[in-house]
Amino acid sequence: MTLTGELIIGAKRIAAPATFRARDPATGEAIEPAFSIARDEDVEATCALAWEAFDDYRESAPASRAAFLEAISEEIMALGEALIERAGAETGLPHARLEGERGRTVGQLRLFAEVLRDGAFAGVRIDPGLPERKPLPRPDLRQRMIALGPVAVFGASNFPFAFSTAGGDTASALAAGCPVVVKGHPAHPGTGELVGRAVAKAARRLDLPEGVFSLLNGGAEVGAALVADPRIKAVGFTGSRRGGLALMDVAAKRPEPIPVFAEMSSVNPAALLPGALAARAEALGESFVSSLTMGAGQFCTNPGLLFALDGSDLDRFERAAVAALSRVEPAVMLTAEICAAYEEGVAALTGHPAVKTLHRGAARRGVNLCRPALFGVQAADFIADDSLREEVFGAASLIVRCEAEDQLIDALEALEGQLTATLHLGDADAALAARLLPILERKAGRILANGWPTGVEVCHAMIHGGPFPATSDPRVTSVGSRAMERFLRPVCYQNLPDALLPAATKADNPLSLPRLVDGAWER
Amino acid sequence: MTLTGELIIGAKRIAAPATFRARDPATGEAIEPAFSIARDEDVEATCALAWEAFDDYRESAPASRAAFLEAISEEIMALGEALIERAGAETGLPHARLEGERGRTVGQLRLFAEVLRDGAFAGVRIDPGLPERKPLPRPDLRQRMIALGPVAVFGASNFPFAFSTAGGDTASALAAGCPVVVKGHPAHPGTGELVGRAVAKAARRLDLPEGVFSLLNGGAEVGAALVADPRIKAVGFTGSRRGGLALMDVAAKRPEPIPVFAEMSSVNPAALLPGALAARAEALGESFVSSLTMGAGQFCTNPGLLFALDGSDLDRFERAAVAALSRVEPAVMLTAEICAAYEEGVAALTGHPAVKTLHRGAARRGVNLCRPALFGVQAADFIADDSLREEVFGAASLIVRCEAEDQLIDALEALEGQLTATLHLGDADAALAARLLPILERKAGRILANGWPTGVEVCHAMIHGGPFPATSDPRVTSVGSRAMERFLRPVCYQNLPDALLPAATKADNPLSLPRLVDGAWER
């Protein structure tokens, strides 16, 4: 399939005069073809189409949206090896990882199809009228969820499939009944075009309104214009803190402010409790390094901070981690910008007077290589300096040595909001773990025991979210079936004649949805 | 019970040097005693106590929070006639209305107690581990909802009980496990003190941490200081658009932005379809006036805009409405400020070149009287002028005459977000109603047929919310059992040993909560 570099605006393919090219991060060289940068008129046309599609698409039967999501997953798989190859060239990510991520992405689309068929997402609640009630009758009240409106989705660089063109934000917004406009990540425009065409083809196959999906390319200006458009009603974003805050600012300043669901930054603290360290310091050091260096550390859930009590068991852990790190081959990072930011973050830690460099990967020939870094600091210094709590995106982590349990608690309390928090514990650690848990619950969206946070299962119970600045809204998740709730809002119908009621709330329940009737569930 | 005018800061009663007094709106005269205005140090002490209470209170058993809410309702009822009398003196609202509102308020507390005992609010989801899964095992994942943190609640002037000190925001936040700091409305500080003491007494009875509830008084500065405090994690507000926007701004500019759930302004459009007007123009005119003038029109859901096709049936409606209005006695408004704003809004409409005054209540001797007003305008003029779509808080409404169905649609499309939208329809109106419904769904949180929007049932299916500027977040409601969801966030636990898991997610389900296991509900 030949890439055209055109914008996908509903059924139209538009070439614009200004263009850019992807770069192979392993060589730094440009890859053909040139991709169009959306103009104001393209953003305008796209939003107009999305708006036009909205009322029809949001009222499509849940089963028909399920079929759409399944068709998208089929069309993505039908792209075959060409998709994996292009993504590999644009991201430097290895073949097996990309195949795994593609599996996750199509699995995610199918999960939302299941959720649609289950029907609980529609949130139908019925409080039947009580005409005889005194002193006042109760009206008949019926509630259901409807789609929020067209959603702008910002693709992330580090997951070219799972958090990008047809990733979790797109899948959950389409499931909810929202048309989607993707602003593709400029690091993988060819991957974006291939996936975008797959989505558009699925929409055509199912005869959906063309505005249900569009894909624009461009920089921050295109993104800001999209978020500012009055027809866009919500935003999904995965990326940097700076990028997320900028979009939140645009959204808050609109005449009609809209929610931005931004997943931004997390250092994913892990506490190594004394019993765990005593029992398995070496094994922990090795498994930590696997998690830290996987995908050159370019995961939102990369373990960037470790906390432990000072002592010989922590020394054992450090030695094992350093030994494991010395066996790690440097890996190509996603983009030159990410590599430069990583080097800057590592340099800040290396030059910090209170920070000790425990390991730095050796320099090798090649561009954009991630040389893993491990640092150590005393808890008192860590607590005193905000800058030590900032995310360094890539394989870099800081071990915080605590003098006592109380200092460990102070250090954890000093943290900002996180996507994850991890406890490694042994049998003797129960009491300390119970003291830490309430702190971690306040700080993070997901709490793990005896594992590492990389690897985010797509399922019903997953939360990929957390207090600011991990995300812009701790009440939601961007992974798992609840992700869809972000793009729905409730509407209540009072005393509407049955003929006028939407199908979800009609007396004979034609969609066979589960319903909460007078406070009790009926299935 | 003698009022002291002191701030309620947990178990302490604090007098501050600066004070204010309530005013009887019927006379304009000050009422004793003087009420303390919170200083920075009072806000600080209050937030510190709320934070201190948070971890304990959020983990209290749902049944214990249910008992707390029921104890509050008992203590409020135990205040007896003194509460109704003080509220009447401070608000000018009649006795029967206040008794009804008190009933609604204690009913609301009991509804949240029921929701707590039902347990679905805890949102427990379990995806059990699949250790044998290939290529990777699935970890054990368990999710539950936890409280967001201490909540600042801003009492509203127009519901001294139901949207104030122990109103819907307080009840739902306490139910969720959030300590509450109320910033009382300065129009009814004595009512606030009585109810605040009832809440504090209930907290003492149940031996809850004292910081679970505090009540501060003061102006906009106190409110802003409260919202800016880092220990406050969410805000509930019912009031003016200006007030709500100001708090949203403070919240967005914090180092850690927090959600503000503001219910701000709504003109509650009602469309009178041709069949309805033909069949019952006179009856509609009378029932409209009842809704419009109830409580001097000081309801968020007051019908401020009517839309109908031009013609003799609309003339009949207008005549009936004007006749009914001429029989309405002027009623005292809540405060001199509200009356002044009402007069200003009415004057703007009266002086508007395109607007015709259909009725204005006669002047009477007395202060702060609401003289109901009814206006008419042609749809073309209405569509051309944003200012005609603004809320005039009080008994004022504008009839928009449309030349044709398409113009009616254009006029409705011109509206901002609303709490409610109403259709009056007859048998012949089905097709037009079906055309309008998708527009109304986009505009409003609650859609009514053949009724008037005043009167908001407290139940499971109610939505008191809607797109901006009706509220700051169309995805939630401030009335009904779902109001609690605003103050909860999900946390996921991965592979935690059962002993460390919170009770809600433990294997043997000690709280007997309903749970979603592997995507299927278990009760």
mmCIF file of C-alpha atoms in Angstrom, chain A residues 160-336:
data_model
loop_
_atom_site.group_PDB
_atom_site.id
_atom_site.type_symbol
_atom_site.label_atom_id
_atom_site.label_comp_id
_atom_site.label_asym_id
_atom_site.label_seq_id
_atom_site.Cartn_x
_atom_site.Cartn_y
_atom_site.Cartn_z
ATOM 1 C CA PRO A 160 2.188 3.997 17.760
ATOM 2 C CA PHE A 161 -0.806 1.621 17.846
ATOM 3 C CA ALA A 162 -2.237 1.320 21.369
ATOM 4 C CA PHE A 163 -2.262 5.030 22.304
ATOM 5 C CA SER A 164 -2.445 6.485 18.835
ATOM 6 C CA THR A 165 -4.693 6.665 15.748
ATOM 7 C CA ALA A 166 -6.936 3.726 16.689
ATOM 8 C CA GLY A 167 -5.740 3.391 20.273
ATOM 9 C CA GLY A 168 -7.612 3.497 23.547
ATOM 10 C CA ASP A 169 -8.889 7.071 23.297
ATOM 11 C CA THR A 170 -10.216 6.574 19.771
ATOM 12 C CA ALA A 171 -11.718 3.174 20.569
ATOM 13 C CA SER A 172 -13.458 4.374 23.720
ATOM 14 C CA ALA A 173 -14.746 7.582 22.132
ATOM 15 C CA LEU A 174 -16.091 5.729 19.084
ATOM 16 C CA ALA A 175 -17.673 3.167 21.417
ATOM 17 C CA ALA A 176 -19.363 5.968 23.343
ATOM 18 C CA GLY A 177 -20.860 7.322 20.109
ATOM 19 C CA CYS A 178 -18.484 10.242 19.618
ATOM 20 C CA PRO A 179 -17.018 11.069 16.214
ATOM 21 C CA VAL A 180 -13.229 11.226 16.507
ATOM 22 C CA VAL A 181 -10.696 13.613 15.015
ATOM 23 C CA VAL A 182 -7.167 12.326 15.531
ATOM 24 C CA LYS A 183 -4.214 14.688 15.547
ATOM 25 C CA GLY A 184 -1.551 12.158 14.600
ATOM 26 C CA HIS A 185 1.812 12.165 16.327
ATOM 27 C CA PRO A 186 4.389 13.603 13.916
ATOM 28 C CA ALA A 187 6.873 10.885 14.852
ATOM 29 C CA HIS A 188 4.897 8.155 13.050
ATOM 30 C CA PRO A 189 2.731 9.714 10.330
ATOM 31 C CA GLY A 190 3.014 6.741 7.986
ATOM 32 C CA THR A 191 1.822 4.365 10.686
ATOM 33 C CA GLY A 192 -0.946 6.869 11.347
ATOM 34 C CA GLU A 193 -1.985 6.979 7.710
ATOM 35 C CA LEU A 194 -2.127 3.197 7.433
ATOM 36 C CA VAL A 195 -4.226 2.836 10.582
ATOM 37 C CA GLY A 196 -6.327 5.882 9.687
ATOM 38 C CA ARG A 197 -7.176 4.365 6.332
ATOM 39 C CA ALA A 198 -8.141 1.127 8.068
ATOM 40 C CA VAL A 199 -10.560 3.028 10.307
ATOM 41 C CA ALA A 200 -11.990 4.984 7.375
ATOM 42 C CA LYS A 201 -12.423 1.758 5.411
ATOM 43 C CA ALA A 202 -14.292 0.141 8.291
ATOM 44 C CA ALA A 203 -16.577 3.190 8.514
ATOM 45 C CA ARG A 204 -17.288 2.916 4.800
ATOM 46 C CA ARG A 205 -17.941 -0.827 5.028
ATOM 47 C CA LEU A 206 -20.554 -0.174 7.705
ATOM 48 C CA ASP A 207 -22.012 2.798 5.861
ATOM 49 C CA LEU A 208 -21.421 5.184 8.763
ATOM 50 C CA PRO A 209 -21.495 8.977 8.309
ATOM 51 C CA GLU A 210 -18.096 9.931 6.909
ATOM 52 C CA GLY A 211 -17.397 12.477 9.669
ATOM 53 C CA VAL A 212 -17.204 9.706 12.235
ATOM 54 C CA PHE A 213 -13.425 9.633 11.794
ATOM 55 C CA SER A 214 -10.757 11.989 10.466
ATOM 56 C CA LEU A 215 -6.982 12.136 10.792
ATOM 57 C CA LEU A 216 -5.069 15.409 10.696
ATOM 58 C CA ASN A 217 -1.341 15.975 10.897
ATOM 59 C CA GLY A 218 0.632 18.966 12.052
ATOM 60 C CA GLY A 219 2.235 20.603 15.053
ATOM 61 C CA ALA A 220 1.059 22.255 18.234
ATOM 62 C CA GLU A 221 -0.854 24.953 16.303
ATOM 63 C CA VAL A 222 -3.040 22.345 14.600
ATOM 64 C CA GLY A 223 -3.674 20.714 17.954
ATOM 65 C CA ALA A 224 -4.605 24.001 19.591
ATOM 66 C CA ALA A 225 -6.940 24.946 16.708
ATOM 67 C CA LEU A 226 -8.670 21.598 17.035
ATOM 68 C CA VAL A 227 -9.163 21.894 20.808
ATOM 69 C CA ALA A 228 -10.434 25.466 20.383
ATOM 70 C CA ASP A 229 -13.064 24.496 17.808
ATOM 71 C CA PRO A 230 -16.550 24.858 19.358
ATOM 72 C CA ARG A 231 -17.707 21.572 17.823
ATOM 73 C CA ILE A 232 -15.080 19.564 19.707
ATOM 74 C CA LYS A 233 -16.531 18.566 23.098
ATOM 75 C CA ALA A 234 -13.715 16.592 24.745
ATOM 76 C CA VAL A 235 -10.033 15.814 24.310
ATOM 77 C CA GLY A 236 -8.009 12.647 24.837
ATOM 78 C CA PHE A 237 -4.268 13.122 25.175
ATOM 79 C CA THR A 238 -1.275 11.015 26.151
ATOM 80 C CA GLY A 239 2.049 12.789 26.199
ATOM 81 C CA SER A 240 4.204 15.248 28.067
ATOM 82 C CA ARG A 241 3.189 17.370 31.014
ATOM 83 C CA ARG A 242 3.917 20.520 29.043
ATOM 84 C CA GLY A 243 1.790 19.366 26.126
ATOM 85 C CA GLY A 244 -1.080 18.307 28.362
ATOM 86 C CA LEU A 245 -1.063 21.549 30.340
ATOM 87 C CA ALA A 246 -1.077 23.576 27.127
ATOM 88 C CA LEU A 247 -4.180 21.777 25.877
ATOM 89 C CA MET A 248 -5.882 22.091 29.280
ATOM 90 C CA ASP A 249 -5.258 25.808 29.075
ATOM 91 C CA VAL A 250 -6.771 26.128 25.585
ATOM 92 C CA ALA A 251 -9.782 24.059 26.673
ATOM 93 C CA ALA A 252 -10.373 26.074 29.864
ATOM 94 C CA LYS A 253 -10.284 29.380 27.969
ATOM 95 C CA ARG A 254 -12.916 28.437 25.381
ATOM 96 C CA PRO A 255 -16.271 30.213 25.660
ATOM 97 C CA GLU A 256 -17.544 26.705 26.462
ATOM 98 C CA PRO A 257 -14.786 24.964 28.454
ATOM 99 C CA ILE A 258 -14.460 21.241 27.705
ATOM 100 C CA PRO A 259 -12.810 18.350 29.540
ATOM 101 C CA VAL A 260 -9.274 17.378 28.579
ATOM 102 C CA PHE A 261 -8.399 13.838 29.585
ATOM 103 C CA ALA A 262 -4.624 14.154 29.602
ATOM 104 C CA GLU A 263 -2.281 11.421 30.767
ATOM 105 C CA MET A 264 0.914 13.347 31.334
ATOM 106 C CA SER A 265 3.697 12.293 33.635
ATOM 107 C CA SER A 266 4.457 9.788 36.311
ATOM 108 C CA VAL A 267 7.628 8.568 38.008
ATOM 109 C CA ASN A 268 5.957 5.447 39.389
ATOM 110 C CA PRO A 269 7.494 5.094 42.831
ATOM 111 C CA ALA A 270 8.294 1.634 44.141
ATOM 112 C CA ALA A 271 9.026 0.904 47.780
ATOM 113 C CA LEU A 272 11.295 -2.060 48.481
ATOM 114 C CA LEU A 273 10.328 -3.090 52.005
ATOM 115 C CA PRO A 274 12.918 -4.666 54.316
ATOM 116 C CA GLY A 275 11.521 -8.200 54.210
ATOM 117 C CA ALA A 276 11.473 -8.227 50.425
ATOM 118 C CA LEU A 277 15.019 -6.895 50.180
ATOM 119 C CA ALA A 278 16.303 -9.376 52.764
ATOM 120 C CA ALA A 279 14.699 -12.290 50.950
ATOM 121 C CA ARG A 280 15.457 -11.448 47.335
ATOM 122 C CA ALA A 281 17.565 -8.337 46.804
ATOM 123 C CA GLU A 282 19.388 -9.786 43.799
ATOM 124 C CA ALA A 283 16.293 -11.059 42.021
ATOM 125 C CA LEU A 284 14.594 -7.721 42.613
ATOM 126 C CA GLY A 285 17.571 -5.867 41.178
ATOM 127 C CA GLU A 286 17.350 -7.931 38.012
ATOM 128 C CA SER A 287 13.593 -7.705 37.544
ATOM 129 C CA PHE A 288 13.760 -3.985 38.228
ATOM 130 C CA VAL A 289 16.286 -3.502 35.442
ATOM 131 C CA SER A 290 14.126 -5.482 33.019
ATOM 132 C CA SER A 291 11.193 -3.177 33.743
ATOM 133 C CA LEU A 292 13.340 -0.036 33.734
ATOM 134 C CA THR A 293 15.014 -0.692 30.381
ATOM 135 C CA MET A 294 12.145 -2.333 28.487
ATOM 136 C CA GLY A 295 11.466 -0.294 25.344
ATOM 137 C CA ALA A 296 14.338 2.056 26.306
ATOM 138 C CA GLY A 297 12.268 2.985 29.356
ATOM 139 C CA GLN A 298 9.771 4.857 27.229
ATOM 140 C CA PHE A 299 6.678 3.837 29.161
ATOM 141 C CA CYS A 300 4.361 6.029 31.198
ATOM 142 C CA THR A 301 4.661 3.384 33.900
ATOM 143 C CA ASN A 302 8.444 3.124 33.905
ATOM 144 C CA PRO A 303 9.759 2.747 37.504
ATOM 145 C CA GLY A 304 11.612 6.039 37.973
ATOM 146 C CA LEU A 305 11.878 6.153 41.772
ATOM 147 C CA LEU A 306 12.773 3.477 44.296
ATOM 148 C CA PHE A 307 12.482 3.863 48.064
ATOM 149 C CA ALA A 308 14.108 1.622 50.626
ATOM 150 C CA LEU A 309 15.622 1.685 54.086
ATOM 151 C CA ASP A 310 19.372 2.205 54.121
ATOM 152 C CA GLY A 311 21.419 -0.919 54.820
ATOM 153 C CA SER A 312 23.279 -3.859 53.426
ATOM 154 C CA ASP A 313 20.232 -5.409 51.752
ATOM 155 C CA LEU A 314 19.753 -2.247 49.747
ATOM 156 C CA ASP A 315 23.470 -2.404 48.868
ATOM 157 C CA ARG A 316 22.896 -5.930 47.542
ATOM 158 C CA PHE A 317 19.962 -4.691 45.462
ATOM 159 C CA GLU A 318 22.024 -1.837 44.043
ATOM 160 C CA ARG A 319 24.907 -4.123 43.113
ATOM 161 C CA ALA A 320 22.564 -6.527 41.358
ATOM 162 C CA ALA A 321 20.821 -3.696 39.515
ATOM 163 C CA VAL A 322 24.136 -2.176 38.399
ATOM 164 C CA ALA A 323 25.362 -5.573 37.251
ATOM 165 C CA ALA A 324 22.170 -6.158 35.281
ATOM 166 C CA LEU A 325 22.347 -2.670 33.780
ATOM 167 C CA SER A 326 25.864 -3.266 32.585
ATOM 168 C CA ARG A 327 24.526 -6.140 30.473
ATOM 169 C CA VAL A 328 21.818 -4.015 28.820
ATOM 170 C CA GLU A 329 22.435 -3.066 25.208
ATOM 171 C CA PRO A 330 21.604 0.551 24.399
ATOM 172 C CA ALA A 331 18.322 0.880 22.503
ATOM 173 C CA VAL A 332 17.179 3.470 19.999
ATOM 174 C CA MET A 333 14.780 6.028 21.434
ATOM 175 C CA LEU A 334 11.608 7.105 19.651
ATOM 176 C CA THR A 335 12.725 10.521 18.459
ATOM 177 C CA ALA A 336 15.714 12.820 18.596
#
